[in-house]
């Protein structure tokens, strides 16, 4: 049976439509494969960055607390790693805090204002992104002390750190000794804020011992007697105050 011209055109159009549909299907398959590959690479990149971040943060934390003494080359390599991770995870506060601590370590080791200012910029960036984050404030207080910032200029950071992290162990370990060191120069408001901070720090053994060490170093105990929350701590503080007084008297008579 002979096809009409209309039927012939319809057949041709149908074949073209099928070919186009087939080509489109192939194109979609390629596109999906490319997207899947891209996502796989991206996931691998982010996964590697997160693993590197976790390891780096833990290592820098040990260095910062003095639990390990890194070589200068280790610090430089760690800085490069963290800066690379920071580009992949720009909003990760843990990475930025580790970087800030690393800059503080380098600033202290090399007596370099460049690294101190890098730390300050990083910490201020974290605060802009997360205003309620207490750790940047504690590190800013430490940085102010390292740079010998006048106490009047440093007071806002001290007061903010005491308000935000009074009961945070990390803050107590970081700035506890500085609160003792600067106590007699703190504003009345800062001393008021420091009350709960000191009282809380004297409850836990590790933070208490850090405070005790600072009290001995700066020969200042009496202002903190009223912040003891138990008899044992009160007795230890009184004994320390008595010992420091005797030491001062002996030094005077020599």
Tab-separated table of C-alpha atoms in Angstrom:
chain	number	residue	atom	x	y	z
A	1	UNK	CA	0.000	0.000	0.000
A	2	UNK	CA	1.435	3.351	-1.053
A	3	UNK	CA	1.870	6.011	1.685
A	4	UNK	CA	0.436	9.429	1.113
A	5	UNK	CA	2.793	12.420	1.197
A	6	UNK	CA	1.242	13.365	4.534
A	7	UNK	CA	2.000	9.952	6.028
A	8	UNK	CA	5.554	10.077	4.656
A	9	UNK	CA	6.201	13.480	6.232
A	10	UNK	CA	4.726	12.273	9.503
A	11	UNK	CA	7.042	9.261	9.506
A	12	UNK	CA	10.078	11.448	8.826
A	13	UNK	CA	9.072	13.884	11.556
A	14	UNK	CA	8.546	11.019	13.984
A	15	UNK	CA	12.013	9.626	13.250
A	16	UNK	CA	13.540	13.064	13.739
A	17	UNK	CA	11.694	13.486	17.002
A	18	UNK	CA	12.949	10.106	18.190
A	19	UNK	CA	16.506	10.997	17.202
A	20	UNK	CA	16.264	14.334	18.970
A	21	UNK	CA	14.791	12.683	22.057
A	22	UNK	CA	17.570	10.106	22.027
A	23	UNK	CA	20.217	12.811	21.662
A	24	UNK	CA	18.631	14.809	24.463
A	25	UNK	CA	18.552	11.722	26.678
A	26	UNK	CA	22.244	11.106	26.015
A	27	UNK	CA	23.003	14.743	26.746
A	28	UNK	CA	21.086	14.574	30.008
A	29	UNK	CA	22.929	11.409	30.986
A	30	UNK	CA	26.273	13.094	30.327
A	31	UNK	CA	25.164	16.168	32.269
A	32	UNK	CA	24.008	14.062	35.220
A	33	UNK	CA	27.279	12.128	35.151
A	34	UNK	CA	29.264	15.387	35.127
A	35	UNK	CA	27.233	16.796	38.014
A	36	UNK	CA	27.654	13.563	39.974
A	37	UNK	CA	31.390	13.612	39.328
A	38	UNK	CA	31.599	17.262	40.334
A	39	UNK	CA	29.664	16.597	43.534
A	40	UNK	CA	31.890	13.622	44.310
A	41	UNK	CA	35.013	15.753	43.887
A	42	UNK	CA	33.447	18.522	45.974
A	43	UNK	CA	32.446	16.077	48.717
A	44	UNK	CA	35.939	14.613	48.715
A	45	UNK	CA	37.439	18.092	48.927
A	46	UNK	CA	35.191	19.128	51.810
A	47	UNK	CA	35.669	15.791	53.574
A	48	UNK	CA	39.437	16.083	53.338
A	49	UNK	CA	39.256	19.685	54.554
A	50	UNK	CA	37.152	18.715	57.585
A	51	UNK	CA	39.520	15.893	58.538
A	52	UNK	CA	42.519	18.199	58.158
A	53	UNK	CA	40.732	20.851	60.210
A	54	UNK	CA	39.974	18.476	63.083
A	55	UNK	CA	43.538	17.197	63.246
A	56	UNK	CA	45.031	20.685	62.918
A	57	UNK	CA	42.758	22.218	65.564
A	58	UNK	CA	43.679	19.503	68.073
A	59	UNK	CA	47.395	19.893	67.356
A	60	UNK	CA	47.353	23.695	67.633
A	61	UNK	CA	45.378	23.425	70.879
A	62	UNK	CA	48.110	21.223	72.398
A	63	UNK	CA	50.792	23.653	71.234
A	64	UNK	CA	48.872	26.623	72.592
A	65	UNK	CA	48.446	25.014	76.012
A	66	UNK	CA	52.136	24.152	76.136
A	67	UNK	CA	51.502	20.408	76.100
A	68	UNK	CA	53.791	20.076	73.071
A	69	UNK	CA	56.622	22.294	71.851
A	70	UNK	CA	56.526	22.544	68.040
A	71	UNK	CA	59.493	23.293	65.809
A	72	UNK	CA	59.377	26.520	63.800
A	73	UNK	CA	59.015	24.517	60.579
A	74	UNK	CA	56.024	22.650	62.040
A	75	UNK	CA	54.302	25.933	62.859
A	76	UNK	CA	54.919	27.316	59.369
A	77	UNK	CA	53.597	24.151	57.726
A	78	UNK	CA	50.553	24.129	59.984
A	79	UNK	CA	49.844	27.743	59.090
A	80	UNK	CA	49.876	26.923	55.364
A	81	UNK	CA	47.567	23.943	55.926
A	82	UNK	CA	45.096	25.933	57.998
A	83	UNK	CA	45.061	28.859	55.593
A	84	UNK	CA	44.295	26.424	52.751
A	85	UNK	CA	41.504	24.808	54.767
A	86	UNK	CA	40.163	28.258	55.655
A	87	UNK	CA	39.670	29.000	51.949
A	88	UNK	CA	37.552	25.847	51.592
A	89	UNK	CA	35.706	26.296	54.909
A	90	UNK	CA	35.583	30.095	55.305
A	91	UNK	CA	32.811	30.055	57.914
A	92	UNK	CA	34.320	27.420	60.203
A	93	UNK	CA	34.999	29.180	63.532
A	94	UNK	CA	37.129	26.271	64.752
A	95	UNK	CA	39.526	26.683	61.837
A	96	UNK	CA	39.687	30.457	62.308
A	97	UNK	CA	40.331	30.095	66.051
A	98	UNK	CA	43.130	27.622	65.366
A	99	UNK	CA	44.630	30.093	62.891
A	100	UNK	CA	44.391	32.919	65.431
A	101	UNK	CA	46.128	30.797	68.081
A	102	UNK	CA	48.819	29.905	65.567
A	103	UNK	CA	49.367	33.581	64.730
A	104	UNK	CA	49.655	34.304	68.465
A	105	UNK	CA	52.260	31.570	68.839
A	106	UNK	CA	54.266	32.916	65.900
A	107	UNK	CA	53.911	36.481	67.123
A	108	UNK	CA	55.226	35.502	70.535
A	109	UNK	CA	58.018	33.283	69.203
A	110	UNK	CA	59.204	35.822	66.637
A	111	UNK	CA	58.186	38.989	68.511
A	112	UNK	CA	56.314	39.946	65.366
A	113	UNK	CA	53.590	42.574	65.234
A	114	UNK	CA	52.667	41.223	61.798
A	115	UNK	CA	51.410	37.964	63.292
A	116	UNK	CA	49.799	39.727	66.255
A	117	UNK	CA	47.807	41.892	63.858
A	118	UNK	CA	46.918	38.836	61.754
A	119	UNK	CA	45.558	37.249	64.936
A	120	UNK	CA	43.571	40.379	65.796
A	121	UNK	CA	42.056	40.567	62.309
A	122	UNK	CA	41.086	36.886	62.422
A	123	UNK	CA	39.528	37.188	65.892
A	124	UNK	CA	37.576	40.313	64.956
A	125	UNK	CA	36.293	38.539	61.832
A	126	UNK	CA	35.023	35.659	63.986
A	127	UNK	CA	33.296	38.133	66.285
A	128	UNK	CA	31.601	39.833	63.349
A	129	UNK	CA	30.312	36.480	62.103
A	130	UNK	CA	29.442	35.127	65.568
A	131	UNK	CA	29.043	38.013	68.060
A	132	UNK	CA	28.183	35.720	70.997
A	133	UNK	CA	31.218	33.439	70.563
A	134	UNK	CA	33.198	33.687	73.835
A	135	UNK	CA	36.566	32.265	72.739
A	136	UNK	CA	37.601	35.130	70.417
A	137	UNK	CA	37.043	37.576	73.279
A	138	UNK	CA	39.317	35.622	75.621
A	139	UNK	CA	42.030	35.483	72.971
A	140	UNK	CA	41.681	39.225	72.333
A	141	UNK	CA	42.323	39.848	76.041
A	142	UNK	CA	45.424	37.683	75.809
A	143	UNK	CA	46.528	39.487	72.646
A	144	UNK	CA	46.070	42.900	74.282
A	145	UNK	CA	48.414	41.775	77.053
A	146	UNK	CA	50.976	40.420	74.571
A	147	UNK	CA	50.979	43.757	72.742
A	148	UNK	CA	51.102	45.756	75.990
A	149	UNK	CA	47.883	47.581	75.165
A	150	UNK	CA	47.158	50.206	77.888
A	151	UNK	CA	44.722	48.872	80.469
A	152	UNK	CA	42.146	51.580	79.710
A	153	UNK	CA	42.089	50.537	76.050
A	154	UNK	CA	42.066	46.835	76.941
A	155	UNK	CA	39.212	47.172	79.446
A	156	UNK	CA	36.331	46.777	76.942
A	157	UNK	CA	37.656	43.391	75.786
A	158	UNK	CA	38.217	42.298	79.395
A	159	UNK	CA	34.675	43.227	80.398
A	160	UNK	CA	33.166	41.557	77.324
A	161	UNK	CA	35.183	38.378	77.897
A	162	UNK	CA	34.120	38.226	81.543
A	163	UNK	CA	30.480	38.754	80.577
A	164	UNK	CA	30.462	36.194	77.762
A	165	UNK	CA	32.626	33.456	79.278
A	166	UNK	CA	32.494	33.759	83.058
A	167	UNK	CA	31.675	30.074	83.472
A	168	UNK	CA	33.569	28.765	80.456
A	169	UNK	CA	36.589	26.655	81.359
A	170	UNK	CA	38.439	27.656	78.187
A	171	UNK	CA	38.087	31.341	79.089
A	172	UNK	CA	39.151	30.711	82.674
A	173	UNK	CA	42.298	28.875	81.573
A	174	UNK	CA	43.111	31.545	78.984
A	175	UNK	CA	42.611	34.778	80.920
A	176	UNK	CA	42.446	33.671	84.565
A	177	UNK	CA	46.115	34.542	85.178
A	178	UNK	CA	45.637	37.919	83.469
A	179	UNK	CA	42.713	38.780	85.724
A	180	UNK	CA	45.000	38.195	88.720
A	181	UNK	CA	47.849	40.134	87.088
A	182	UNK	CA	45.671	43.159	86.269
A	183	UNK	CA	43.303	42.973	89.235
A	184	UNK	CA	44.415	46.182	90.930
A	185	UNK	CA	44.031	48.102	87.669
A	186	UNK	CA	40.636	46.719	86.659
A	187	UNK	CA	37.625	48.999	86.635
A	188	UNK	CA	35.063	48.537	89.394
A	189	UNK	CA	32.696	47.081	86.809
A	190	UNK	CA	35.322	44.609	85.593
A	191	UNK	CA	36.045	43.482	89.165
A	192	UNK	CA	32.320	42.999	89.699
A	193	UNK	CA	32.112	40.884	86.538
A	194	UNK	CA	35.207	38.953	87.616
A	195	UNK	CA	33.583	37.812	90.861
A	196	UNK	CA	31.540	34.935	89.354
A	197	UNK	CA	34.450	34.192	87.002
A	198	UNK	CA	36.964	33.715	89.844
A	199	UNK	CA	34.465	31.832	92.007
A	200	UNK	CA	33.747	29.398	89.178
A	201	UNK	CA	37.450	28.994	88.343
A	202	UNK	CA	38.229	28.096	91.963
A	203	UNK	CA	35.751	25.189	91.880
A	204	UNK	CA	37.573	23.030	89.314
A	205	UNK	CA	41.014	21.656	90.147
A	206	UNK	CA	42.811	22.508	86.888
A	207	UNK	CA	41.462	26.056	86.647
A	208	UNK	CA	42.022	26.535	90.378
A	209	UNK	CA	45.666	25.507	90.124
A	210	UNK	CA	46.136	27.912	87.215
A	211	UNK	CA	44.700	30.724	89.331
A	212	UNK	CA	46.888	29.701	92.286
A	213	UNK	CA	49.978	29.792	90.085
A	214	UNK	CA	49.137	33.345	89.003
A	215	UNK	CA	48.460	34.432	92.587
A	216	UNK	CA	51.903	33.209	93.611
A	217	UNK	CA	53.573	34.791	90.586
A	218	UNK	CA	51.990	38.192	91.173
A	219	UNK	CA	51.955	37.892	94.990
A	220	UNK	CA	48.262	38.694	95.172
A	221	UNK	CA	45.843	36.499	97.106
A	222	UNK	CA	43.836	38.590	99.570
A	223	UNK	CA	41.343	40.068	97.034
A	224	UNK	CA	40.276	36.553	96.092
A	225	UNK	CA	39.648	35.133	99.572
A	226	UNK	CA	35.958	36.034	99.411
A	227	UNK	CA	35.444	34.061	96.195
A	228	UNK	CA	36.109	30.639	97.668
A	229	UNK	CA	33.121	28.314	97.579
A	230	UNK	CA	34.351	25.639	100.009
A	231	UNK	CA	36.420	25.221	103.170
A	232	UNK	CA	39.307	23.442	101.454
A	233	UNK	CA	39.860	26.253	98.969
A	234	UNK	CA	39.466	28.889	101.693
A	235	UNK	CA	42.140	27.174	103.789
A	236	UNK	CA	44.475	26.941	100.790
A	237	UNK	CA	44.015	30.616	99.976
A	238	UNK	CA	44.617	31.705	103.581
A	239	UNK	CA	47.746	29.563	103.762
A	240	UNK	CA	49.006	31.021	100.481
A	241	UNK	CA	48.309	34.577	101.668
A	242	UNK	CA	50.141	33.908	104.939
A	243	UNK	CA	53.112	32.381	103.129
A	244	UNK	CA	53.368	35.344	100.756
A	245	UNK	CA	53.161	37.782	103.655
A	246	UNK	CA	55.985	36.004	105.506
A	247	UNK	CA	58.068	35.962	102.338
A	248	UNK	CA	57.512	39.713	101.917
A	249	UNK	CA	58.434	40.392	105.542
A	250	UNK	CA	61.607	38.323	105.279
A	251	UNK	CA	62.592	40.140	102.087
A	252	UNK	CA	62.033	43.492	103.841
A	253	UNK	CA	64.276	42.601	106.788
A	254	UNK	CA	67.158	41.406	104.612
